[in-house]
mmCIF file of C-alpha atoms and ligand atoms in Angstrom:
data_model
loop_
_atom_site.group_PDB
_atom_site.id
_atom_site.type_symbol
_atom_site.label_atom_id
_atom_site.label_comp_id
_atom_site.label_asym_id
_atom_site.label_seq_id
_atom_site.Cartn_x
_atom_site.Cartn_y
_atom_site.Cartn_z
ATOM 1 C CA MET A 287 -51.638 33.764 120.167
ATOM 2 C CA GLN A 288 -49.623 30.819 121.361
ATOM 3 C CA LYS A 289 -50.191 28.049 123.847
ATOM 4 C CA ARG A 290 -46.977 27.140 125.555
ATOM 5 C CA LEU A 291 -45.930 23.515 125.621
ATOM 6 C CA LEU A 292 -42.819 22.403 127.473
ATOM 7 C CA LEU A 293 -41.343 19.265 125.929
ATOM 8 C CA THR A 294 -38.219 19.667 128.014
ATOM 9 C CA PRO A 295 -36.414 17.404 130.477
ATOM 10 C CA GLY A 296 -37.005 19.832 133.335
ATOM 11 C CA PRO A 297 -38.519 22.039 134.376
ATOM 12 C CA THR A 298 -41.593 20.270 133.041
ATOM 13 C CA MET A 299 -45.265 21.217 132.862
ATOM 14 C CA VAL A 300 -47.217 21.440 136.116
ATOM 15 C CA PRO A 301 -50.810 20.124 136.224
ATOM 16 C CA PRO A 302 -53.360 22.855 137.092
ATOM 17 C CA GLU A 303 -54.459 20.795 140.133
ATOM 18 C CA VAL A 304 -50.895 20.879 141.437
ATOM 19 C CA ALA A 305 -50.460 24.583 140.719
ATOM 20 C CA SER A 306 -53.641 25.438 142.612
ATOM 21 C CA ALA A 307 -52.607 23.217 145.524
ATOM 22 C CA GLU A 308 -49.450 25.310 145.723
ATOM 23 C CA ALA A 309 -51.585 28.446 146.022
ATOM 24 C CA GLN A 310 -53.348 27.244 149.197
ATOM 25 C CA PRO A 311 -52.942 29.365 152.337
ATOM 26 C CA ILE A 312 -49.603 28.689 153.978
ATOM 27 C CA ILE A 313 -49.536 26.421 157.014
ATOM 28 C CA HIS A 314 -46.911 26.429 159.720
ATOM 29 C CA HIS A 315 -44.330 23.688 159.474
ATOM 30 C CA ARG A 316 -44.021 23.382 163.260
ATOM 31 C CA ALA A 317 -47.804 23.244 163.827
ATOM 32 C CA PRO A 318 -49.636 19.936 164.425
ATOM 33 C CA GLU A 319 -51.434 20.132 161.067
ATOM 34 C CA PHE A 320 -48.087 19.746 159.310
ATOM 35 C CA ASP A 321 -47.430 16.271 160.782
ATOM 36 C CA PRO A 322 -50.059 14.268 158.857
ATOM 37 C CA LEU A 323 -49.145 16.100 155.650
ATOM 38 C CA PHE A 324 -45.464 15.335 156.140
ATOM 39 C CA MET A 325 -46.123 11.675 156.905
ATOM 40 C CA ARG A 326 -48.431 11.306 153.919
ATOM 41 C CA ILE A 327 -45.700 12.766 151.748
ATOM 42 C CA GLN A 328 -43.105 10.424 153.199
ATOM 43 C CA GLU A 329 -45.313 7.450 152.323
ATOM 44 C CA GLY A 330 -46.003 8.811 148.853
ATOM 45 C CA LEU A 331 -42.316 9.329 148.217
ATOM 46 C CA GLN A 332 -41.538 5.818 149.436
ATOM 47 C CA TYR A 333 -44.045 4.554 146.894
ATOM 48 C CA VAL A 334 -42.456 6.542 144.062
ATOM 49 C CA PHE A 335 -38.950 5.424 145.101
ATOM 50 C CA GLN A 336 -40.206 1.862 145.726
ATOM 51 C CA THR A 337 -38.495 1.787 149.088
ATOM 52 C CA LYS A 338 -39.286 1.228 152.741
ATOM 53 C CA ASN A 339 -36.301 3.338 153.775
ATOM 54 C CA PRO A 340 -36.369 7.037 154.630
ATOM 55 C CA VAL A 341 -36.623 9.576 151.821
ATOM 56 C CA LEU A 342 -35.101 12.924 152.798
ATOM 57 C CA LEU A 343 -36.853 16.069 151.638
ATOM 58 C CA LEU A 344 -34.601 19.036 150.864
ATOM 59 C CA THR A 345 -35.402 22.551 149.770
ATOM 60 C CA SER A 346 -33.044 22.790 146.800
ATOM 61 C CA SER A 347 -32.727 21.729 143.206
ATOM 62 C CA GLY A 348 -31.563 18.232 142.291
ATOM 63 C CA SER A 349 -27.886 19.071 142.642
ATOM 64 C CA GLY A 350 -28.419 19.797 146.352
ATOM 65 C CA ALA A 351 -29.660 16.244 146.769
ATOM 66 C CA MET A 352 -26.527 14.962 144.998
ATOM 67 C CA GLU A 353 -24.352 16.975 147.381
ATOM 68 C CA CYS A 354 -26.303 15.759 150.428
ATOM 69 C CA ALA A 355 -25.980 12.167 149.212
ATOM 70 C CA LEU A 356 -22.278 12.125 148.477
ATOM 71 C CA THR A 357 -21.152 14.219 151.451
ATOM 72 C CA GLY A 358 -23.537 12.279 153.651
ATOM 73 C CA VAL A 359 -21.944 8.887 153.126
ATOM 74 C CA CYS A 360 -18.343 9.597 152.071
ATOM 75 C CA SER A 361 -15.453 11.405 153.752
ATOM 76 C CA PRO A 362 -12.560 13.470 152.417
ATOM 77 C CA GLY A 363 -9.931 11.123 150.987
ATOM 78 C CA ASP A 364 -12.438 8.345 150.298
ATOM 79 C CA LYS A 365 -12.097 6.698 146.943
ATOM 80 C CA ILE A 366 -15.218 7.017 144.818
ATOM 81 C CA ILE A 367 -15.890 5.820 141.273
ATOM 82 C CA CYS A 368 -17.841 8.312 139.171
ATOM 83 C CA VAL A 369 -19.118 7.516 135.703
ATOM 84 C CA GLU A 370 -19.351 10.484 133.405
ATOM 85 C CA GLY A 371 -20.945 10.193 129.996
ATOM 86 C CA GLY A 372 -22.421 13.665 129.882
ATOM 87 C CA LYS A 373 -23.000 16.930 131.670
ATOM 88 C CA PHE A 374 -24.703 15.410 134.714
ATOM 89 C CA GLY A 375 -22.204 12.604 135.237
ATOM 90 C CA GLU A 376 -19.563 15.321 135.547
ATOM 91 C CA ARG A 377 -21.464 16.659 138.544
ATOM 92 C CA TRP A 378 -20.733 13.609 140.735
ATOM 93 C CA ARG A 379 -17.011 14.097 140.049
ATOM 94 C CA GLU A 380 -17.188 17.837 140.706
ATOM 95 C CA ILE A 381 -18.972 17.365 144.037
ATOM 96 C CA GLY A 382 -16.524 14.638 145.075
ATOM 97 C CA LYS A 383 -13.551 16.848 144.191
ATOM 98 C CA ALA A 384 -15.059 19.874 145.939
ATOM 99 C CA PHE A 385 -15.156 17.886 149.194
ATOM 100 C CA GLY A 386 -11.674 16.391 148.866
ATOM 101 C CA MET A 387 -12.621 12.876 147.831
ATOM 102 C CA ASN A 388 -10.343 10.706 145.736
ATOM 103 C CA VAL A 389 -12.339 10.505 142.527
ATOM 104 C CA ILE A 390 -11.738 7.708 140.027
ATOM 105 C CA SER A 391 -13.385 9.193 136.991
ATOM 106 C CA GLU A 392 -14.690 6.829 134.339
ATOM 107 C CA ALA A 393 -15.192 9.113 131.358
ATOM 108 C CA ILE A 394 -17.133 7.341 128.617
ATOM 109 C CA GLU A 395 -18.080 8.526 125.184
ATOM 110 C CA TRP A 396 -21.118 10.817 125.290
ATOM 111 C CA GLY A 397 -24.117 8.929 123.981
ATOM 112 C CA THR A 398 -23.005 5.585 125.426
ATOM 113 C CA ALA A 399 -23.815 3.918 128.745
ATOM 114 C CA VAL A 400 -21.419 2.217 131.140
ATOM 115 C CA THR A 401 -21.758 -1.592 131.298
ATOM 116 C CA PRO A 402 -22.005 -3.684 134.482
ATOM 117 C CA GLN A 403 -18.866 -5.543 133.295
ATOM 118 C CA ARG A 404 -16.906 -2.292 133.284
ATOM 119 C CA ILE A 405 -18.118 -1.429 136.796
ATOM 120 C CA GLU A 406 -17.055 -4.914 137.940
ATOM 121 C CA GLU A 407 -13.573 -4.304 136.474
ATOM 122 C CA LEU A 408 -13.289 -0.909 138.137
ATOM 123 C CA LEU A 409 -14.335 -2.333 141.481
ATOM 124 C CA SER A 410 -11.825 -5.168 141.263
ATOM 125 C CA GLN A 411 -9.084 -2.652 140.402
ATOM 126 C CA ASN A 412 -10.250 -0.441 143.288
ATOM 127 C CA PRO A 413 -11.342 -2.775 146.083
ATOM 128 C CA ASP A 414 -11.118 0.133 148.540
ATOM 129 C CA ALA A 415 -13.766 2.187 146.664
ATOM 130 C CA LYS A 416 -16.384 3.516 149.044
ATOM 131 C CA ALA A 417 -18.985 4.452 146.455
ATOM 132 C CA VAL A 418 -19.994 4.047 142.833
ATOM 133 C CA CYS A 419 -21.871 7.033 141.421
ATOM 134 C CA VAL A 420 -23.803 6.832 138.171
ATOM 135 C CA THR A 421 -26.462 8.770 136.317
ATOM 136 C CA HIS A 422 -29.575 6.760 135.498
ATOM 137 C CA CYS A 423 -30.778 8.886 132.595
ATOM 138 C CA GLU A 424 -27.977 11.143 131.407
ATOM 139 C CA THR A 425 -30.300 13.954 130.437
ATOM 140 C CA SER A 426 -27.703 15.723 128.285
ATOM 141 C CA THR A 427 -27.381 12.743 125.937
ATOM 142 C CA GLY A 428 -30.725 11.015 126.542
ATOM 143 C CA VAL A 429 -28.945 7.747 127.416
ATOM 144 C CA LEU A 430 -30.291 5.287 129.958
ATOM 145 C CA THR A 431 -27.941 3.182 132.093
ATOM 146 C CA ASP A 432 -28.843 -0.322 133.302
ATOM 147 C CA ILE A 433 -28.770 0.457 137.015
ATOM 148 C CA LYS A 434 -30.438 -2.810 137.951
ATOM 149 C CA ALA A 435 -27.535 -4.845 136.561
ATOM 150 C CA ILE A 436 -24.941 -2.449 137.987
ATOM 151 C CA ALA A 437 -26.580 -2.596 141.418
ATOM 152 C CA GLU A 438 -26.087 -6.362 141.435
ATOM 153 C CA VAL A 439 -22.367 -5.904 140.842
ATOM 154 C CA VAL A 440 -21.952 -3.153 143.439
ATOM 155 C CA ALA A 441 -23.986 -4.994 146.094
ATOM 156 C CA LYS A 442 -21.304 -7.723 146.163
ATOM 157 C CA THR A 443 -18.728 -5.179 147.399
ATOM 158 C CA ASP A 444 -18.412 -2.747 150.295
ATOM 159 C CA ALA A 445 -19.049 0.217 148.024
ATOM 160 C CA LEU A 446 -22.350 2.042 148.196
ATOM 161 C CA PHE A 447 -24.320 2.572 144.997
ATOM 162 C CA LEU A 448 -25.456 6.164 144.401
ATOM 163 C CA VAL A 449 -27.811 6.869 141.518
ATOM 164 C CA ASP A 450 -28.651 10.266 140.076
ATOM 165 C CA ALA A 451 -32.239 9.693 139.019
ATOM 166 C CA VAL A 452 -33.141 13.374 138.875
ATOM 167 C CA SER A 453 -34.703 13.099 135.433
ATOM 168 C CA SER A 454 -35.738 9.444 135.554
ATOM 169 C CA LEU A 455 -37.442 8.757 138.876
ATOM 170 C CA GLY A 456 -41.146 8.677 138.107
ATOM 171 C CA ALA A 457 -40.574 8.076 134.403
ATOM 172 C CA GLU A 458 -38.397 4.967 134.132
ATOM 173 C CA GLU A 459 -38.687 1.812 136.200
ATOM 174 C CA ILE A 460 -36.678 2.077 139.400
ATOM 175 C CA ARG A 461 -37.127 -0.390 142.241
ATOM 176 C CA THR A 462 -34.834 0.992 144.882
ATOM 177 C CA ASP A 463 -35.077 -1.762 147.517
ATOM 178 C CA GLU A 464 -35.605 -4.739 145.223
ATOM 179 C CA TRP A 465 -32.616 -3.708 143.104
ATOM 180 C CA ASN A 466 -30.425 -2.932 146.122
ATOM 181 C CA ILE A 467 -29.706 0.706 145.384
ATOM 182 C CA ASP A 468 -28.287 2.516 148.405
ATOM 183 C CA ILE A 469 -29.052 6.058 147.414
ATOM 184 C CA VAL A 470 -31.397 7.457 144.790
ATOM 185 C CA VAL A 471 -31.634 11.217 144.318
ATOM 186 C CA THR A 472 -34.206 13.219 142.440
ATOM 187 C CA GLY A 473 -35.668 16.703 142.079
ATOM 188 C CA SER A 474 -39.198 18.081 141.934
ATOM 189 C CA GLN A 475 -39.134 19.705 138.499
ATOM 190 C CA LYS A 476 -38.924 16.689 136.219
ATOM 191 C CA ALA A 477 -41.125 13.568 136.316
ATOM 192 C CA LEU A 478 -42.785 14.580 139.584
ATOM 193 C CA MET A 479 -44.709 17.381 137.826
ATOM 194 C CA LEU A 480 -43.793 20.157 140.262
ATOM 195 C CA PRO A 481 -42.013 23.463 139.936
ATOM 196 C CA PRO A 482 -38.283 23.463 140.802
ATOM 197 C CA GLY A 483 -37.368 23.764 144.477
ATOM 198 C CA LEU A 484 -37.593 20.401 146.219
ATOM 199 C CA ALA A 485 -35.146 17.513 146.095
ATOM 200 C CA PHE A 486 -35.221 14.022 147.544
ATOM 201 C CA VAL A 487 -32.723 11.389 148.691
ATOM 202 C CA SER A 488 -33.542 7.785 149.610
ATOM 203 C CA VAL A 489 -31.141 6.214 152.081
ATOM 204 C CA SER A 490 -30.690 2.445 152.527
ATOM 205 C CA LYS A 491 -29.819 0.804 155.872
ATOM 206 C CA ARG A 492 -26.229 0.355 154.686
ATOM 207 C CA ALA A 493 -26.065 4.026 153.695
ATOM 208 C CA GLN A 494 -27.540 5.111 157.040
ATOM 209 C CA GLU A 495 -24.763 3.226 158.851
ATOM 210 C CA ARG A 496 -22.200 4.909 156.599
ATOM 211 C CA ALA A 497 -23.808 8.308 157.227
ATOM 212 C CA ALA A 498 -23.086 7.974 160.942
ATOM 213 C CA GLN A 499 -19.356 7.746 160.078
ATOM 214 C CA SER A 500 -19.068 10.491 157.456
ATOM 215 C CA LYS A 501 -16.476 13.138 158.277
ATOM 216 C CA THR A 502 -17.285 15.480 155.416
ATOM 217 C CA PRO A 503 -18.067 18.951 156.719
ATOM 218 C CA ALA A 504 -21.710 19.781 155.994
ATOM 219 C CA TYR A 505 -24.372 22.022 157.435
ATOM 220 C CA TYR A 506 -27.447 22.839 155.349
ATOM 221 C CA PHE A 507 -27.108 19.599 153.380
ATOM 222 C CA SER A 508 -26.042 17.457 156.341
ATOM 223 C CA MET A 509 -27.548 14.006 155.824
ATOM 224 C CA LYS A 510 -27.210 13.304 159.555
ATOM 225 C CA ALA A 511 -29.386 16.332 160.348
ATOM 226 C CA TYR A 512 -32.064 15.333 157.813
ATOM 227 C CA LEU A 513 -32.126 11.714 159.036
ATOM 228 C CA LYS A 514 -32.395 12.813 162.667
ATOM 229 C CA ASN A 515 -35.227 15.248 161.951
ATOM 230 C CA LEU A 516 -37.116 12.753 159.839
ATOM 231 C CA GLU A 517 -37.546 10.627 162.975
ATOM 232 C CA LYS A 518 -39.343 13.648 164.455
ATOM 233 C CA LYS A 519 -41.481 13.923 161.276
ATOM 234 C CA THR A 520 -39.862 17.138 160.176
ATOM 235 C CA THR A 521 -36.964 18.794 158.385
ATOM 236 C CA PRO A 522 -34.084 20.599 160.128
ATOM 237 C CA TYR A 523 -34.883 23.960 158.507
ATOM 238 C CA THR A 524 -38.006 25.633 157.115
ATOM 239 C CA PRO A 525 -39.023 23.602 154.075
ATOM 240 C CA ALA A 526 -40.729 25.090 151.005
ATOM 241 C CA VAL A 527 -44.188 24.586 152.519
ATOM 242 C CA SER A 528 -46.145 25.652 149.425
ATOM 243 C CA LEU A 529 -44.215 23.203 147.276
ATOM 244 C CA ILE A 530 -44.967 20.521 149.838
ATOM 245 C CA LEU A 531 -48.691 21.253 149.465
ATOM 246 C CA ALA A 532 -48.221 20.915 145.711
ATOM 247 C CA LEU A 533 -46.237 17.702 146.179
ATOM 248 C CA ASP A 534 -49.071 16.245 148.222
ATOM 249 C CA LYS A 535 -51.379 16.735 145.227
ATOM 250 C CA ALA A 536 -48.834 15.438 142.704
ATOM 251 C CA LEU A 537 -48.262 12.302 144.790
ATOM 252 C CA GLU A 538 -52.009 11.747 144.957
ATOM 253 C CA MET A 539 -52.156 11.901 141.136
ATOM 254 C CA ILE A 540 -49.165 9.559 140.844
ATOM 255 C CA ARG A 541 -50.734 7.011 143.193
ATOM 256 C CA LYS A 542 -53.991 7.158 141.284
ATOM 257 C CA GLU A 543 -52.282 6.439 137.972
ATOM 258 C CA GLY A 544 -49.887 3.860 139.462
ATOM 259 C CA MET A 545 -46.130 3.570 138.912
ATOM 260 C CA GLU A 546 -46.377 0.737 136.370
ATOM 261 C CA ASN A 547 -48.842 2.740 134.283
ATOM 262 C CA ILE A 548 -46.677 5.847 134.538
ATOM 263 C CA TRP A 549 -43.608 3.937 133.320
ATOM 264 C CA ALA A 550 -45.685 2.485 130.447
ATOM 265 C CA ARG A 551 -46.987 5.930 129.486
ATOM 266 C CA HIS A 552 -43.470 7.363 129.320
ATOM 267 C CA ALA A 553 -42.329 4.390 127.239
ATOM 268 C CA GLN A 554 -45.176 4.762 124.769
ATOM 269 C CA LEU A 555 -44.798 8.527 124.355
ATOM 270 C CA SER A 556 -41.070 8.317 123.784
ATOM 271 C CA LYS A 557 -41.565 5.500 121.282
ATOM 272 C CA ALA A 558 -44.078 7.683 119.419
ATOM 273 C CA ILE A 559 -41.564 10.542 119.325
ATOM 274 C CA GLN A 560 -38.809 8.209 118.122
ATOM 275 C CA ALA A 561 -41.029 6.704 115.407
ATOM 276 C CA GLY A 562 -42.173 10.146 114.276
ATOM 277 C CA CYS A 563 -38.596 11.367 114.001
ATOM 278 C CA ARG A 564 -37.400 8.275 112.118
ATOM 279 C CA ALA A 565 -40.275 8.623 109.647
ATOM 280 C CA MET A 566 -39.088 12.157 108.909
ATOM 281 C CA GLY A 567 -35.679 10.759 107.990
ATOM 282 C CA LEU A 568 -34.054 11.687 111.288
ATOM 283 C CA THR A 569 -31.706 9.518 113.342
ATOM 284 C CA ILE A 570 -31.981 8.904 117.088
ATOM 285 C CA PHE A 571 -28.683 9.858 118.682
ATOM 286 C CA SER A 572 -28.169 7.063 121.176
ATOM 287 C CA GLN A 573 -28.119 3.254 121.100
ATOM 288 C CA SER A 574 -29.981 3.154 124.401
ATOM 289 C CA PRO A 575 -32.301 6.151 124.451
ATOM 290 C CA SER A 576 -34.305 6.680 127.607
ATOM 291 C CA HIS A 577 -38.026 7.217 127.851
ATOM 292 C CA VAL A 578 -37.248 10.488 129.606
ATOM 293 C CA VAL A 579 -35.940 12.466 126.678
ATOM 294 C CA THR A 580 -35.403 11.535 123.036
ATOM 295 C CA PRO A 581 -32.111 12.762 121.574
ATOM 296 C CA VAL A 582 -32.245 13.345 117.822
ATOM 297 C CA LYS A 583 -29.370 14.075 115.445
ATOM 298 C CA VAL A 584 -29.595 17.382 113.617
ATOM 299 C CA PRO A 585 -29.856 16.538 109.895
ATOM 300 C CA ALA A 586 -26.924 17.559 107.709
ATOM 301 C CA GLY A 587 -27.130 21.056 106.286
ATOM 302 C CA ILE A 588 -29.475 22.400 108.969
ATOM 303 C CA ASP A 589 -28.420 24.773 111.719
ATOM 304 C CA GLY A 590 -28.841 22.820 114.969
ATOM 305 C CA GLY A 591 -29.832 25.863 116.972
ATOM 306 C CA ALA A 592 -32.523 26.862 114.473
ATOM 307 C CA ILE A 593 -34.782 23.869 115.201
ATOM 308 C CA PRO A 594 -35.520 24.537 118.908
ATOM 309 C CA LYS A 595 -35.631 28.273 118.182
ATOM 310 C CA MET A 596 -38.260 27.915 115.460
ATOM 311 C CA LEU A 597 -40.363 25.518 117.514
ATOM 312 C CA ARG A 598 -40.358 27.921 120.438
ATOM 313 C CA ASP A 599 -40.731 31.234 118.616
ATOM 314 C CA GLN A 600 -43.239 30.197 115.963
ATOM 315 C CA TYR A 601 -45.202 27.421 117.606
ATOM 316 C CA GLY A 602 -44.772 27.920 121.356
ATOM 317 C CA VAL A 603 -43.240 24.453 121.733
ATOM 318 C CA THR A 604 -40.096 24.346 123.845
ATOM 319 C CA ILE A 605 -37.638 21.538 123.143
ATOM 320 C CA THR A 606 -33.936 21.682 123.990
ATOM 321 C CA GLY A 607 -30.766 21.664 121.936
ATOM 322 C CA GLY A 608 -27.576 19.779 122.711
ATOM 323 C CA GLN A 609 -25.331 20.837 125.589
ATOM 324 C CA GLU A 610 -21.574 21.466 125.492
ATOM 325 C CA LYS A 611 -19.942 19.109 122.998
ATOM 326 C CA LEU A 612 -23.336 18.136 121.567
ATOM 327 C CA LYS A 613 -24.381 21.746 120.975
ATOM 328 C CA GLY A 614 -25.728 22.098 117.427
ATOM 329 C CA LYS A 615 -25.398 18.340 116.869
ATOM 330 C CA ILE A 616 -28.557 17.085 118.551
ATOM 331 C CA PHE A 617 -31.881 18.337 119.785
ATOM 332 C CA ARG A 618 -33.906 16.724 122.554
ATOM 333 C CA ILE A 619 -37.658 16.207 122.861
ATOM 334 C CA ALA A 620 -38.975 15.178 126.247
ATOM 335 C CA THR A 621 -42.396 13.834 127.132
ATOM 336 C CA LEU A 622 -41.682 13.857 130.831
ATOM 337 C CA GLY A 623 -44.047 14.096 133.771
ATOM 338 C CA TYR A 624 -47.349 15.752 132.949
ATOM 339 C CA ALA A 625 -47.391 14.711 129.281
ATOM 340 C CA THR A 626 -49.990 12.835 127.255
ATOM 341 C CA ALA A 627 -50.310 11.423 123.737
ATOM 342 C CA PHE A 628 -51.513 14.792 122.497
ATOM 343 C CA ASP A 629 -48.465 16.601 123.800
ATOM 344 C CA ALA A 630 -46.326 14.115 121.879
ATOM 345 C CA THR A 631 -48.355 14.578 118.681
ATOM 346 C CA THR A 632 -48.251 18.362 118.999
ATOM 347 C CA GLY A 633 -44.477 18.115 119.329
ATOM 348 C CA ILE A 634 -44.157 15.973 116.210
ATOM 349 C CA CYS A 635 -46.474 18.258 114.220
ATOM 350 C CA ALA A 636 -44.503 21.342 115.219
ATOM 351 C CA LEU A 637 -41.277 19.579 114.323
ATOM 352 C CA GLU A 638 -42.652 18.656 110.887
ATOM 353 C CA LEU A 639 -43.599 22.264 110.191
ATOM 354 C CA ALA A 640 -40.244 23.581 111.390
ATOM 355 C CA LEU A 641 -38.167 21.034 109.474
ATOM 356 C CA LYS A 642 -40.122 21.788 106.303
ATOM 357 C CA LYS A 643 -39.467 25.509 106.676
ATOM 358 C CA LEU A 644 -35.794 24.859 107.357
ATOM 359 C CA GLY A 645 -35.471 22.904 104.108
ATOM 360 C CA HIS A 646 -35.204 19.321 105.386
ATOM 361 C CA LYS A 647 -36.538 16.901 102.738
ATOM 362 C CA PHE A 648 -38.999 14.246 103.886
ATOM 363 C CA GLN A 649 -42.432 12.916 103.053
ATOM 364 C CA GLU A 650 -44.971 15.352 104.456
ATOM 365 C CA GLY A 651 -47.181 13.884 107.165
ATOM 366 C CA ALA A 652 -44.970 10.824 107.608
ATOM 367 C CA GLY A 653 -43.882 11.841 111.116
ATOM 368 C CA ILE A 654 -47.310 12.293 112.585
ATOM 369 C CA ALA A 655 -48.616 9.129 110.860
ATOM 370 C CA ALA A 656 -45.818 7.072 112.424
ATOM 371 C CA ALA A 657 -46.351 8.638 115.847
ATOM 372 C CA LEU A 658 -50.091 7.965 115.734
ATOM 373 C CA LYS A 659 -49.447 4.355 114.755
ATOM 374 C CA VAL A 660 -47.450 3.846 117.965
ATOM 375 C CA LEU A 661 -50.053 5.676 120.039
ATOM 376 C CA ALA A 662 -52.867 3.530 118.652
ATOM 377 C CA GLU A 663 -51.155 0.317 119.781
HETATM 378 C C1 LIG B 792 -31.813 18.115 136.061
HETATM 379 C C2 LIG B 792 -30.786 17.131 136.451
HETATM 380 C C3 LIG B 792 -29.981 17.292 137.605
HETATM 381 C C4 LIG B 792 -30.087 18.402 138.585
HETATM 382 O O1 LIG B 792 -30.142 19.631 138.129
HETATM 383 P P1 LIG B 792 -30.685 20.812 139.051
HETATM 384 O O2 LIG B 792 -30.642 21.931 138.095
HETATM 385 O O3 LIG B 792 -29.759 20.967 140.176
HETATM 386 O O4 LIG B 792 -32.052 20.413 139.501
HETATM 387 C C5 LIG B 792 -29.085 16.302 137.914
HETATM 388 N N1 LIG B 792 -28.969 15.208 137.163
HETATM 389 C C6 LIG B 792 -29.729 14.993 136.087
HETATM 390 C C7 LIG B 792 -29.560 13.726 135.327
HETATM 391 C C8 LIG B 792 -30.652 15.949 135.685
HETATM 392 O O5 LIG B 792 -31.410 15.728 134.605
#
């Protein structure tokens, strides 16, 4: 018998309360009972995004929100600066290219983060840039980018600042309005503790003005349509009503815990994972690892694919390997969303057992002792 534990950066585990909220009888999205639910959700989302601006609700995965965001505020031919330091950064470029935008691609070494100084340079070389697109937590490498400092640089120019926070919103500190971020996008299946299927886009005043001028052809993901319908407390098309019922519950849990406490919990759990790994003689992959997902170098002489496979097959613990150029080189352990100290310790224990079986030499019990030390602080 196995109990399944998802220590993955999405989809993540869903609390039983949220899963049973999703199973409630369906309600009609054009009936009066939908209005208070929709407004409550709007307020809850504004709290999570730390914004007073509208937060669009889409029925899609996170990438749909990225498409809505970029096509919503930029037009074909517009110059946009996209930072790519991993698999998700590439997505901004790919969306921009797909819609005929003039993409200035800033490819950085995987595992590193772009600096505000570099963004300043790029903006002074490209004063006509209409947008700067970055990834907050590059989930493929585990790296966190300092979006607060970058927002300060971008706010001095005419460019809009678009942040992919699909894995980080609800895990890492993000203060959308205070930090001057025009657009933040996220998805339901990561820190928000929901199944996949909903995505969200916050839109600043400046971005709303730009949306009125966008000439990019769009239909299902038309930002104009979502903004217009939000004024009428609804979405342009049938939303995933059951997921909205689940979201209502998840937002209630988030409010109860409080954003500051949620950020602190993610920080503590990821520190416990990092300490546990270091104590087993492992190296953390990045200089600036996020609290979303901890990237760990595969020790020499061990097959990189064997670690996640053994954890999953023998112990029921799902972690993820590296993607693309990091395949076989790193593995990633996430304590994201519905995760507690005991999920982190289970992960470290399973990793100890697997590494021992795979022949990695380390002091037995050192990993869990180090993790517990952090958790006791
Ligand atoms: C998960 C993720 C996405 C979106 O992926 P979907 O599969 O479309 O939900 C985008 N960016 C980042 C950083 C992610 O972690």
